[in-house]
Amino acid sequence: MDNPFRPTAGAEPPQLIGRTGILDEFIYGLRIRHGAPGLLTIFTGARGIGKTVMLGEAEDEARIRGWAVVSETATRGFLGRIGEAMRHHAEELGEGPPGRRITAVRVAGFSVTTELPPEQQATWRDLGEDLLRRLDEQGTGLLITLDEIHGADRDELAQLAASVQHFIRDGLPIALVFAGLPAAVSDLLNEGVATFLRRADRIDLHAAAIDDVADSFEDTFAALEHALPTDFIRRAAAATGGYPFLIQLIGYHLWQLAEATDGPLASDDVDLAIDAARRRNTRVVIGAALATISHKDMEFLHAMALDDGPSSTGDIGERLGNRPNTIGNYRARLIDAGLIQPAGHGIVEFAIPGLREHLLTR
């Protein structure tokens, strides 16, 4: 059996741990096709918590039910790329000139420019409405997923939201599922860029329970020629902290070691797998998250790292000798960056496992 663990962004894990029932409202919405709250859903959570995986799960559920799916990331130009994908779906339904290609999007006015003569060119909204009406006739609909919404161009997002709201008012079968960092998504919605999206189902993804991780590991590693002892599995599960990316990393390295060993794994092998997973988590998640922050923000994080658990912003301010409003600015920026998260009034904690330990070694 090939290694079932896939510690790469958005890759489907061997088991979804601690996510039972999360998509129930969305799946119900797919069945009734319009008017269900679950057809507007926003997944939020820390980096590596599995937001992109949940988008993939939603896409799979939609495809199983015959829905057309457009999957995008919220980098500049996503509106035009969604329009191009809708055009492809329309052609697959058997209508429309072959080879039509969208070449430009006039962002301020939804206008989609194609290689057709002007009289045959359609606005983005017209293109979507035509596709949705044809899908409606077939008893299906269109799902659009948009990842990393916290980085979206505000104009494009506002235009997408306005069109989707128009489709919903017309009773058309449209679903929109987003994913992004929690605080940044809150700020984006509070800006009024896409006011109606505040009514979306917001699902904040958290770490899985360690017992659930251990049960999953036990099921998955049972396929090995030499089963792992229960205490090895429990130690590996505890080391993940319930954090989905570390679950995949530790599982991946344990499986890799088992493949390279003729007999049962030793206790030291578990430590090797855990250490390798933590190093990769530091490079891939922590390193990337720290790369864009300022020197002052880094000082704030180092001051936080001195605590064994959640930190008081008052204590951090005293350590740094900064005024409360200055500390508040650092706090807000680091929450937006997905590095820390609120843990109560005046309290913050690290949002990424291993970040404290990494800072204490620097």
mmCIF file of C-alpha atoms in Angstrom:
data_model
loop_
_atom_site.group_PDB
_atom_site.id
_atom_site.type_symbol
_atom_site.label_atom_id
_atom_site.label_comp_id
_atom_site.label_asym_id
_atom_site.label_seq_id
_atom_site.Cartn_x
_atom_site.Cartn_y
_atom_site.Cartn_z
ATOM 1 C CA MET A 1 0.000 0.000 0.000
ATOM 2 C CA ASP A 2 1.316 3.447 -0.922
ATOM 3 C CA ASN A 3 1.855 6.045 1.773
ATOM 4 C CA PRO A 4 -1.707 7.378 2.381
ATOM 5 C CA PHE A 5 -0.600 10.643 4.013
ATOM 6 C CA ARG A 6 -0.354 13.740 1.805
ATOM 7 C CA PRO A 7 1.251 16.686 3.658
ATOM 8 C CA THR A 8 0.838 19.202 0.854
ATOM 9 C CA ALA A 9 -1.519 22.153 0.586
ATOM 10 C CA GLY A 10 -5.098 21.059 -0.033
ATOM 11 C CA ALA A 11 -4.282 17.374 -0.617
ATOM 12 C CA GLU A 12 -6.979 14.963 0.528
ATOM 13 C CA PRO A 13 -5.997 13.174 3.773
ATOM 14 C CA PRO A 14 -6.705 9.458 4.324
ATOM 15 C CA GLN A 15 -9.373 10.442 6.867
ATOM 16 C CA LEU A 16 -11.076 13.722 7.767
ATOM 17 C CA ILE A 17 -10.631 13.956 11.527
ATOM 18 C CA GLY A 18 -12.999 16.016 13.654
ATOM 19 C CA ARG A 19 -14.974 17.308 10.681
ATOM 20 C CA THR A 20 -18.070 15.098 10.938
ATOM 21 C CA GLY A 21 -21.250 16.960 10.062
ATOM 22 C CA ILE A 22 -19.535 20.203 9.039
ATOM 23 C CA LEU A 23 -20.818 19.980 5.476
ATOM 24 C CA ASP A 24 -24.326 18.771 6.335
ATOM 25 C CA GLU A 25 -25.989 22.165 5.718
ATOM 26 C CA PHE A 26 -24.089 22.599 2.473
ATOM 27 C CA ILE A 27 -25.078 19.110 1.255
ATOM 28 C CA TYR A 28 -28.705 19.780 2.148
ATOM 29 C CA GLY A 29 -28.475 22.981 0.141
ATOM 30 C CA LEU A 30 -27.201 21.053 -2.868
ATOM 31 C CA ARG A 31 -30.318 18.917 -2.650
ATOM 32 C CA ILE A 32 -32.840 21.765 -2.579
ATOM 33 C CA ARG A 33 -30.593 23.844 -4.897
ATOM 34 C CA HIS A 34 -31.453 27.400 -3.804
ATOM 35 C CA GLY A 35 -32.473 29.285 -0.696
ATOM 36 C CA ALA A 36 -30.514 27.125 1.779
ATOM 37 C CA PRO A 37 -28.105 28.957 4.147
ATOM 38 C CA GLY A 38 -25.416 26.320 3.621
ATOM 39 C CA LEU A 39 -25.035 27.321 -0.033
ATOM 40 C CA LEU A 40 -23.186 30.400 1.260
ATOM 41 C CA THR A 41 -20.387 29.143 3.518
ATOM 42 C CA ILE A 42 -17.106 30.618 4.755
ATOM 43 C CA PHE A 43 -14.411 28.398 6.282
ATOM 44 C CA THR A 44 -11.955 30.194 8.560
ATOM 45 C CA GLY A 45 -9.072 28.999 10.689
ATOM 46 C CA ALA A 46 -5.323 29.196 11.235
ATOM 47 C CA ARG A 47 -2.775 28.317 8.574
ATOM 48 C CA GLY A 48 -2.571 24.566 8.040
ATOM 49 C CA ILE A 49 -5.884 23.874 9.797
ATOM 50 C CA GLY A 50 -7.449 22.344 6.678
ATOM 51 C CA LYS A 51 -9.464 25.155 5.062
ATOM 52 C CA THR A 52 -8.416 24.231 1.525
ATOM 53 C CA VAL A 53 -9.159 20.560 2.223
ATOM 54 C CA MET A 54 -12.705 21.500 3.222
ATOM 55 C CA LEU A 55 -13.133 23.435 -0.026
ATOM 56 C CA GLY A 56 -12.082 20.269 -1.849
ATOM 57 C CA GLU A 57 -14.597 18.219 0.117
ATOM 58 C CA ALA A 58 -17.362 20.656 -0.788
ATOM 59 C CA GLU A 59 -16.354 20.436 -4.458
ATOM 60 C CA ASP A 60 -16.444 16.636 -4.327
ATOM 61 C CA GLU A 61 -19.915 16.642 -2.785
ATOM 62 C CA ALA A 62 -21.157 19.012 -5.488
ATOM 63 C CA ARG A 63 -19.686 16.959 -8.353
ATOM 64 C CA ILE A 64 -21.224 13.758 -6.967
ATOM 65 C CA ARG A 65 -24.603 15.468 -7.303
ATOM 66 C CA GLY A 66 -23.950 16.641 -10.848
ATOM 67 C CA TRP A 67 -23.195 20.267 -10.069
ATOM 68 C CA ALA A 68 -20.748 22.285 -12.168
ATOM 69 C CA VAL A 69 -17.757 23.430 -10.076
ATOM 70 C CA VAL A 70 -15.447 26.416 -10.461
ATOM 71 C CA SER A 71 -12.454 26.359 -8.084
ATOM 72 C CA GLU A 72 -10.374 29.524 -7.715
ATOM 73 C CA THR A 73 -7.883 31.294 -5.442
ATOM 74 C CA ALA A 74 -8.484 34.970 -4.682
ATOM 75 C CA THR A 75 -5.451 36.349 -6.487
ATOM 76 C CA ARG A 76 -5.951 39.341 -8.785
ATOM 77 C CA GLY A 77 -7.999 38.515 -11.855
ATOM 78 C CA PHE A 78 -10.007 35.720 -10.231
ATOM 79 C CA LEU A 79 -13.267 37.202 -11.513
ATOM 80 C CA GLY A 80 -12.156 36.841 -15.119
ATOM 81 C CA ARG A 81 -10.916 33.296 -14.503
ATOM 82 C CA ILE A 82 -14.290 32.370 -13.009
ATOM 83 C CA GLY A 83 -15.953 33.836 -16.091
ATOM 84 C CA GLU A 84 -13.732 31.764 -18.358
ATOM 85 C CA ALA A 85 -14.576 28.624 -16.384
ATOM 86 C CA MET A 86 -18.295 29.373 -16.634
ATOM 87 C CA ARG A 87 -17.888 29.761 -20.379
ATOM 88 C CA HIS A 88 -16.265 26.310 -20.545
ATOM 89 C CA HIS A 89 -19.158 24.796 -18.603
ATOM 90 C CA ALA A 90 -21.662 26.466 -20.947
ATOM 91 C CA GLU A 91 -19.917 24.987 -23.986
ATOM 92 C CA GLU A 92 -19.925 21.538 -22.381
ATOM 93 C CA LEU A 93 -23.711 21.806 -22.207
ATOM 94 C CA GLY A 94 -23.714 21.903 -26.001
ATOM 95 C CA GLU A 95 -24.441 25.532 -26.790
ATOM 96 C CA GLY A 96 -22.335 28.551 -27.633
ATOM 97 C CA PRO A 97 -19.634 29.057 -30.257
ATOM 98 C CA PRO A 98 -16.635 26.722 -29.864
ATOM 99 C CA GLY A 99 -13.315 28.312 -29.065
ATOM 100 C CA ARG A 100 -14.717 31.470 -27.518
ATOM 101 C CA ARG A 101 -12.158 32.783 -25.060
ATOM 102 C CA ILE A 102 -12.365 35.569 -22.520
ATOM 103 C CA THR A 103 -9.476 37.962 -23.084
ATOM 104 C CA ALA A 104 -10.195 40.791 -20.640
ATOM 105 C CA VAL A 105 -12.453 41.831 -17.786
ATOM 106 C CA ARG A 106 -13.441 45.448 -17.212
ATOM 107 C CA VAL A 107 -13.545 45.133 -13.437
ATOM 108 C CA ALA A 108 -15.620 48.217 -12.705
ATOM 109 C CA GLY A 109 -18.488 47.153 -14.932
ATOM 110 C CA PHE A 110 -18.475 43.353 -15.014
ATOM 111 C CA SER A 111 -17.864 43.470 -18.732
ATOM 112 C CA VAL A 112 -16.338 40.304 -20.154
ATOM 113 C CA THR A 113 -14.524 40.747 -23.451
ATOM 114 C CA THR A 114 -14.299 37.714 -25.689
ATOM 115 C CA GLU A 115 -13.156 36.955 -29.207
ATOM 116 C CA LEU A 116 -16.755 37.249 -30.415
ATOM 117 C CA PRO A 117 -18.122 40.273 -32.265
ATOM 118 C CA PRO A 118 -19.380 43.060 -29.936
ATOM 119 C CA GLU A 119 -23.050 42.183 -30.461
ATOM 120 C CA GLN A 120 -22.389 38.663 -29.121
ATOM 121 C CA GLN A 121 -20.258 39.668 -26.153
ATOM 122 C CA ALA A 122 -21.817 39.120 -22.728
ATOM 123 C CA THR A 123 -21.390 40.705 -19.342
ATOM 124 C CA TRP A 124 -20.092 38.488 -16.533
ATOM 125 C CA ARG A 125 -23.525 38.469 -14.917
ATOM 126 C CA ASP A 126 -25.281 37.580 -18.183
ATOM 127 C CA LEU A 127 -22.819 34.742 -18.741
ATOM 128 C CA GLY A 128 -23.483 33.364 -15.255
ATOM 129 C CA GLU A 129 -27.229 33.770 -15.487
ATOM 130 C CA ASP A 130 -27.376 31.928 -18.798
ATOM 131 C CA LEU A 131 -25.322 29.035 -17.402
ATOM 132 C CA LEU A 132 -27.369 28.842 -14.193
ATOM 133 C CA ARG A 133 -30.688 28.761 -16.029
ATOM 134 C CA ARG A 134 -29.483 25.885 -18.180
ATOM 135 C CA LEU A 135 -28.150 24.005 -15.152
ATOM 136 C CA ASP A 136 -31.446 24.647 -13.372
ATOM 137 C CA GLU A 137 -33.283 22.965 -16.225
ATOM 138 C CA GLN A 138 -31.121 19.889 -15.623
ATOM 139 C CA GLY A 139 -31.818 19.888 -11.879
ATOM 140 C CA THR A 140 -28.267 20.829 -10.860
ATOM 141 C CA GLY A 141 -26.418 24.095 -10.236
ATOM 142 C CA LEU A 142 -23.051 25.871 -10.011
ATOM 143 C CA LEU A 143 -20.626 25.879 -7.090
ATOM 144 C CA ILE A 144 -17.887 28.523 -6.945
ATOM 145 C CA THR A 145 -15.147 28.045 -4.342
ATOM 146 C CA LEU A 146 -12.676 30.816 -3.564
ATOM 147 C CA ASP A 147 -9.599 30.180 -1.417
ATOM 148 C CA GLU A 148 -7.513 32.755 0.499
ATOM 149 C CA ILE A 149 -10.306 35.311 0.445
ATOM 150 C CA HIS A 150 -8.362 37.449 2.934
ATOM 151 C CA GLY A 151 -6.087 38.473 0.041
ATOM 152 C CA ALA A 152 -8.868 39.247 -2.446
ATOM 153 C CA ASP A 153 -9.031 42.452 -4.457
ATOM 154 C CA ARG A 154 -11.919 44.340 -2.866
ATOM 155 C CA ASP A 155 -13.398 45.520 -6.179
ATOM 156 C CA GLU A 156 -13.459 42.030 -7.645
ATOM 157 C CA LEU A 157 -14.923 40.556 -4.476
ATOM 158 C CA ALA A 158 -17.652 43.191 -4.356
ATOM 159 C CA GLN A 159 -18.577 42.437 -7.953
ATOM 160 C CA LEU A 160 -18.655 38.688 -7.380
ATOM 161 C CA ALA A 161 -20.843 39.200 -4.306
ATOM 162 C CA ALA A 162 -23.221 41.519 -6.179
ATOM 163 C CA SER A 163 -23.694 39.031 -9.008
ATOM 164 C CA VAL A 164 -24.211 36.075 -6.670
ATOM 165 C CA GLN A 165 -26.763 38.072 -4.702
ATOM 166 C CA HIS A 166 -28.545 38.796 -7.995
ATOM 167 C CA PHE A 167 -28.569 35.074 -8.850
ATOM 168 C CA ILE A 168 -29.945 34.193 -5.409
ATOM 169 C CA ARG A 169 -32.742 36.750 -5.706
ATOM 170 C CA ASP A 170 -33.716 35.168 -9.034
ATOM 171 C CA GLY A 171 -33.922 31.729 -7.395
ATOM 172 C CA LEU A 172 -31.039 30.323 -9.438
ATOM 173 C CA PRO A 173 -29.003 27.326 -8.187
ATOM 174 C CA ILE A 174 -25.744 29.008 -7.102
ATOM 175 C CA ALA A 175 -23.440 28.047 -4.214
ATOM 176 C CA LEU A 176 -20.461 30.079 -3.004
ATOM 177 C CA VAL A 177 -17.913 28.690 -0.547
ATOM 178 C CA PHE A 178 -14.959 30.773 0.704
ATOM 179 C CA ALA A 179 -11.911 30.105 2.877
ATOM 180 C CA GLY A 180 -9.587 32.538 4.648
ATOM 181 C CA LEU A 181 -7.834 33.587 7.845
ATOM 182 C CA PRO A 182 -10.364 34.385 10.619
ATOM 183 C CA ALA A 183 -9.609 37.970 11.605
ATOM 184 C CA ALA A 184 -8.875 39.073 8.055
ATOM 185 C CA VAL A 185 -12.188 37.608 6.865
ATOM 186 C CA SER A 186 -13.996 39.450 9.677
ATOM 187 C CA ASP A 187 -12.396 42.734 8.692
ATOM 188 C CA LEU A 188 -13.204 42.173 5.045
ATOM 189 C CA LEU A 189 -16.877 41.534 5.737
ATOM 190 C CA ASN A 190 -17.100 44.429 8.178
ATOM 191 C CA GLU A 191 -15.753 46.804 5.559
ATOM 192 C CA GLY A 192 -19.069 46.471 3.752
ATOM 193 C CA VAL A 193 -17.380 45.166 0.613
ATOM 194 C CA ALA A 194 -19.785 42.266 0.438
ATOM 195 C CA THR A 195 -22.400 43.022 3.087
ATOM 196 C CA PHE A 196 -24.778 40.215 2.181
ATOM 197 C CA LEU A 197 -21.998 37.654 2.753
ATOM 198 C CA ARG A 198 -22.313 38.356 6.475
ATOM 199 C CA ARG A 199 -25.338 36.061 6.313
ATOM 200 C CA ALA A 200 -23.150 33.177 5.155
ATOM 201 C CA ASP A 201 -22.619 30.143 7.376
ATOM 202 C CA ARG A 202 -19.261 30.833 9.010
ATOM 203 C CA ILE A 203 -17.417 27.704 10.104
ATOM 204 C CA ASP A 204 -14.278 28.266 12.184
ATOM 205 C CA LEU A 205 -12.103 25.178 11.910
ATOM 206 C CA HIS A 206 -10.238 24.084 15.027
ATOM 207 C CA ALA A 207 -7.718 21.430 15.954
ATOM 208 C CA ALA A 208 -9.000 17.862 16.198
ATOM 209 C CA ALA A 209 -9.228 16.004 19.506
ATOM 210 C CA ILE A 210 -6.085 13.977 20.240
ATOM 211 C CA ASP A 211 -8.142 10.842 20.911
ATOM 212 C CA ASP A 212 -9.714 11.173 17.447
ATOM 213 C CA VAL A 213 -6.249 11.567 15.892
ATOM 214 C CA ALA A 214 -5.045 8.455 17.727
ATOM 215 C CA ASP A 215 -8.057 6.446 16.546
ATOM 216 C CA SER A 216 -7.438 7.564 12.961
ATOM 217 C CA PHE A 217 -3.742 6.701 13.174
ATOM 218 C CA GLU A 218 -4.610 3.268 14.556
ATOM 219 C CA ASP A 219 -6.996 2.593 11.650
ATOM 220 C CA THR A 220 -4.574 3.852 9.011
ATOM 221 C CA PHE A 221 -1.401 2.201 10.330
ATOM 222 C CA ALA A 222 -3.212 -1.128 10.692
ATOM 223 C CA ALA A 223 -2.453 -1.594 6.978
ATOM 224 C CA LEU A 224 1.287 -1.862 7.720
ATOM 225 C CA GLU A 225 2.909 -5.281 7.836
ATOM 226 C CA HIS A 226 4.042 -4.581 11.399
ATOM 227 C CA ALA A 227 1.386 -2.769 13.403
ATOM 228 C CA LEU A 228 2.460 0.143 15.586
ATOM 229 C CA PRO A 229 2.159 -0.334 19.353
ATOM 230 C CA THR A 230 -0.578 1.703 21.005
ATOM 231 C CA ASP A 231 1.880 3.811 23.010
ATOM 232 C CA PHE A 232 3.708 4.786 19.773
ATOM 233 C CA ILE A 233 0.419 5.825 18.185
ATOM 234 C CA ARG A 234 -0.612 7.831 21.245
ATOM 235 C CA ARG A 235 2.749 9.626 21.339
ATOM 236 C CA ALA A 236 2.575 10.468 17.654
ATOM 237 C CA ALA A 237 -1.032 11.692 17.995
ATOM 238 C CA ALA A 238 -0.167 13.904 20.970
ATOM 239 C CA ALA A 239 2.713 15.461 19.008
ATOM 240 C CA THR A 240 0.294 16.660 16.304
ATOM 241 C CA GLY A 241 -1.605 18.856 18.743
ATOM 242 C CA GLY A 242 -4.635 17.964 16.622
ATOM 243 C CA TYR A 243 -3.292 20.291 13.916
ATOM 244 C CA PRO A 244 -4.234 18.816 10.501
ATOM 245 C CA PHE A 245 -0.988 19.679 8.721
ATOM 246 C CA LEU A 246 1.084 18.077 11.493
ATOM 247 C CA ILE A 247 -1.229 15.047 11.450
ATOM 248 C CA GLN A 248 -0.340 14.561 7.801
ATOM 249 C CA LEU A 249 3.369 15.287 8.325
ATOM 250 C CA ILE A 250 3.874 12.955 11.273
ATOM 251 C CA GLY A 251 1.800 10.218 9.640
ATOM 252 C CA TYR A 252 3.771 10.628 6.408
ATOM 253 C CA HIS A 253 7.181 10.331 8.067
ATOM 254 C CA LEU A 254 6.107 7.393 10.254
ATOM 255 C CA TRP A 255 4.840 5.533 7.197
ATOM 256 C CA GLN A 256 8.015 6.373 5.300
ATOM 257 C CA LEU A 257 10.163 4.927 8.096
ATOM 258 C CA ALA A 258 7.994 1.794 8.240
ATOM 259 C CA GLU A 259 8.509 1.257 4.501
ATOM 260 C CA ALA A 260 12.279 1.480 4.944
ATOM 261 C CA THR A 261 12.404 -0.919 7.935
ATOM 262 C CA ASP A 262 12.228 -4.708 7.692
ATOM 263 C CA GLY A 263 10.865 -5.201 11.182
ATOM 264 C CA PRO A 264 8.663 -3.254 13.616
ATOM 265 C CA LEU A 265 9.423 0.401 14.267
ATOM 266 C CA ALA A 266 11.361 1.297 17.414
ATOM 267 C CA SER A 267 10.582 4.080 19.873
ATOM 268 C CA ASP A 268 13.406 6.163 18.412
ATOM 269 C CA ASP A 269 11.735 5.971 14.992
ATOM 270 C CA VAL A 270 8.665 7.737 16.374
ATOM 271 C CA ASP A 271 10.917 10.517 17.666
ATOM 272 C CA LEU A 272 12.602 10.761 14.263
ATOM 273 C CA ALA A 273 9.245 11.105 12.510
ATOM 274 C CA ILE A 274 8.046 13.754 14.954
ATOM 275 C CA ASP A 275 11.274 15.763 14.646
ATOM 276 C CA ALA A 276 11.201 15.581 10.834
ATOM 277 C CA ALA A 277 7.558 16.714 10.801
ATOM 278 C CA ARG A 278 8.252 19.644 13.103
ATOM 279 C CA ARG A 279 11.202 20.794 10.991
ATOM 280 C CA ARG A 280 9.096 20.701 7.846
ATOM 281 C CA ASN A 281 6.229 22.505 9.581
ATOM 282 C CA THR A 282 8.714 25.207 10.585
ATOM 283 C CA ARG A 283 9.969 25.613 7.025
ATOM 284 C CA VAL A 284 6.648 25.412 5.213
ATOM 285 C CA VAL A 285 4.208 27.104 7.600
ATOM 286 C CA ILE A 286 6.075 29.090 10.235
ATOM 287 C CA GLY A 287 8.852 30.356 7.966
ATOM 288 C CA ALA A 288 6.381 31.543 5.343
ATOM 289 C CA ALA A 289 4.163 33.218 7.946
ATOM 290 C CA LEU A 290 7.083 35.111 9.528
ATOM 291 C CA ALA A 291 8.647 36.180 6.236
ATOM 292 C CA THR A 292 6.415 39.209 5.715
ATOM 293 C CA ILE A 293 6.136 40.706 9.215
ATOM 294 C CA SER A 294 8.014 43.739 10.522
ATOM 295 C CA HIS A 295 10.817 43.868 13.087
ATOM 296 C CA LYS A 296 8.419 45.383 15.650
ATOM 297 C CA ASP A 297 5.897 42.628 15.061
ATOM 298 C CA MET A 298 8.657 40.085 15.615
ATOM 299 C CA GLU A 299 9.509 41.750 18.938
ATOM 300 C CA PHE A 300 5.871 41.359 19.979
ATOM 301 C CA LEU A 301 6.005 37.637 19.156
ATOM 302 C CA HIS A 302 9.241 37.161 21.099
ATOM 303 C CA ALA A 303 7.659 38.873 24.105
ATOM 304 C CA MET A 304 4.688 36.500 23.822
ATOM 305 C CA ALA A 305 6.974 33.481 23.634
ATOM 306 C CA LEU A 306 8.204 34.140 27.182
ATOM 307 C CA ASP A 307 4.853 32.927 28.534
ATOM 308 C CA ASP A 308 4.093 29.234 28.901
ATOM 309 C CA GLY A 309 0.535 29.710 27.640
ATOM 310 C CA PRO A 310 -1.744 32.537 26.490
ATOM 311 C CA SER A 311 -0.330 36.036 26.959
ATOM 312 C CA SER A 312 -1.788 39.246 28.362
ATOM 313 C CA THR A 313 -1.357 42.195 26.003
ATOM 314 C CA GLY A 314 -0.755 44.301 29.123
ATOM 315 C CA ASP A 315 2.225 42.121 30.069
ATOM 316 C CA ILE A 316 3.546 42.275 26.505
ATOM 317 C CA GLY A 317 3.279 46.063 26.565
ATOM 318 C CA GLU A 318 5.278 46.246 29.805
ATOM 319 C CA ARG A 319 7.996 43.993 28.390
ATOM 320 C CA LEU A 320 8.291 46.110 25.256
ATOM 321 C CA GLY A 321 7.763 49.481 26.926
ATOM 322 C CA ASN A 322 5.036 50.418 24.430
ATOM 323 C CA ARG A 323 1.787 52.296 24.856
ATOM 324 C CA PRO A 324 -1.494 50.338 24.746
ATOM 325 C CA ASN A 325 -2.502 51.777 21.351
ATOM 326 C CA THR A 326 0.831 50.727 19.849
ATOM 327 C CA ILE A 327 0.480 47.218 21.267
ATOM 328 C CA GLY A 328 -3.062 47.131 19.856
ATOM 329 C CA ASN A 329 -1.724 47.885 16.382
ATOM 330 C CA TYR A 330 0.831 45.060 16.596
ATOM 331 C CA ARG A 331 -1.847 42.700 17.897
ATOM 332 C CA ALA A 332 -4.210 43.520 15.027
ATOM 333 C CA ARG A 333 -1.528 43.038 12.378
ATOM 334 C CA LEU A 334 -0.420 39.689 13.781
ATOM 335 C CA ILE A 335 -4.000 38.435 14.010
ATOM 336 C CA ASP A 336 -4.531 39.443 10.374
ATOM 337 C CA ALA A 337 -1.365 37.549 9.457
ATOM 338 C CA GLY A 338 -2.753 34.401 11.119
ATOM 339 C CA LEU A 339 0.140 34.185 13.596
ATOM 340 C CA ILE A 340 -1.804 34.834 16.799
ATOM 341 C CA GLN A 341 -5.454 34.666 17.799
ATOM 342 C CA PRO A 342 -7.629 36.137 20.564
ATOM 343 C CA ALA A 343 -8.022 33.909 23.629
ATOM 344 C CA GLY A 344 -10.177 36.157 25.805
ATOM 345 C CA HIS A 345 -10.383 39.826 26.760
ATOM 346 C CA GLY A 346 -6.878 41.254 26.527
ATOM 347 C CA ILE A 347 -5.436 37.762 25.958
ATOM 348 C CA VAL A 348 -3.773 36.322 22.855
ATOM 349 C CA GLU A 349 -2.199 32.995 21.965
ATOM 350 C CA PHE A 350 -0.151 31.574 19.114
ATOM 351 C CA ALA A 351 -2.245 30.304 16.215
ATOM 352 C CA ILE A 352 0.373 27.973 14.716
ATOM 353 C CA PRO A 353 1.709 24.928 16.609
ATOM 354 C CA GLY A 354 5.450 25.087 17.175
ATOM 355 C CA LEU A 355 5.678 28.857 16.723
ATOM 356 C CA ARG A 356 6.573 29.526 20.373
ATOM 357 C CA GLU A 357 9.313 26.880 20.341
ATOM 358 C CA HIS A 358 10.690 28.262 17.089
ATOM 359 C CA LEU A 359 10.848 31.806 18.468
ATOM 360 C CA LEU A 360 12.616 30.663 21.658
ATOM 361 C CA THR A 361 15.451 29.172 19.580
ATOM 362 C CA ARG A 362 16.032 32.342 17.529
#
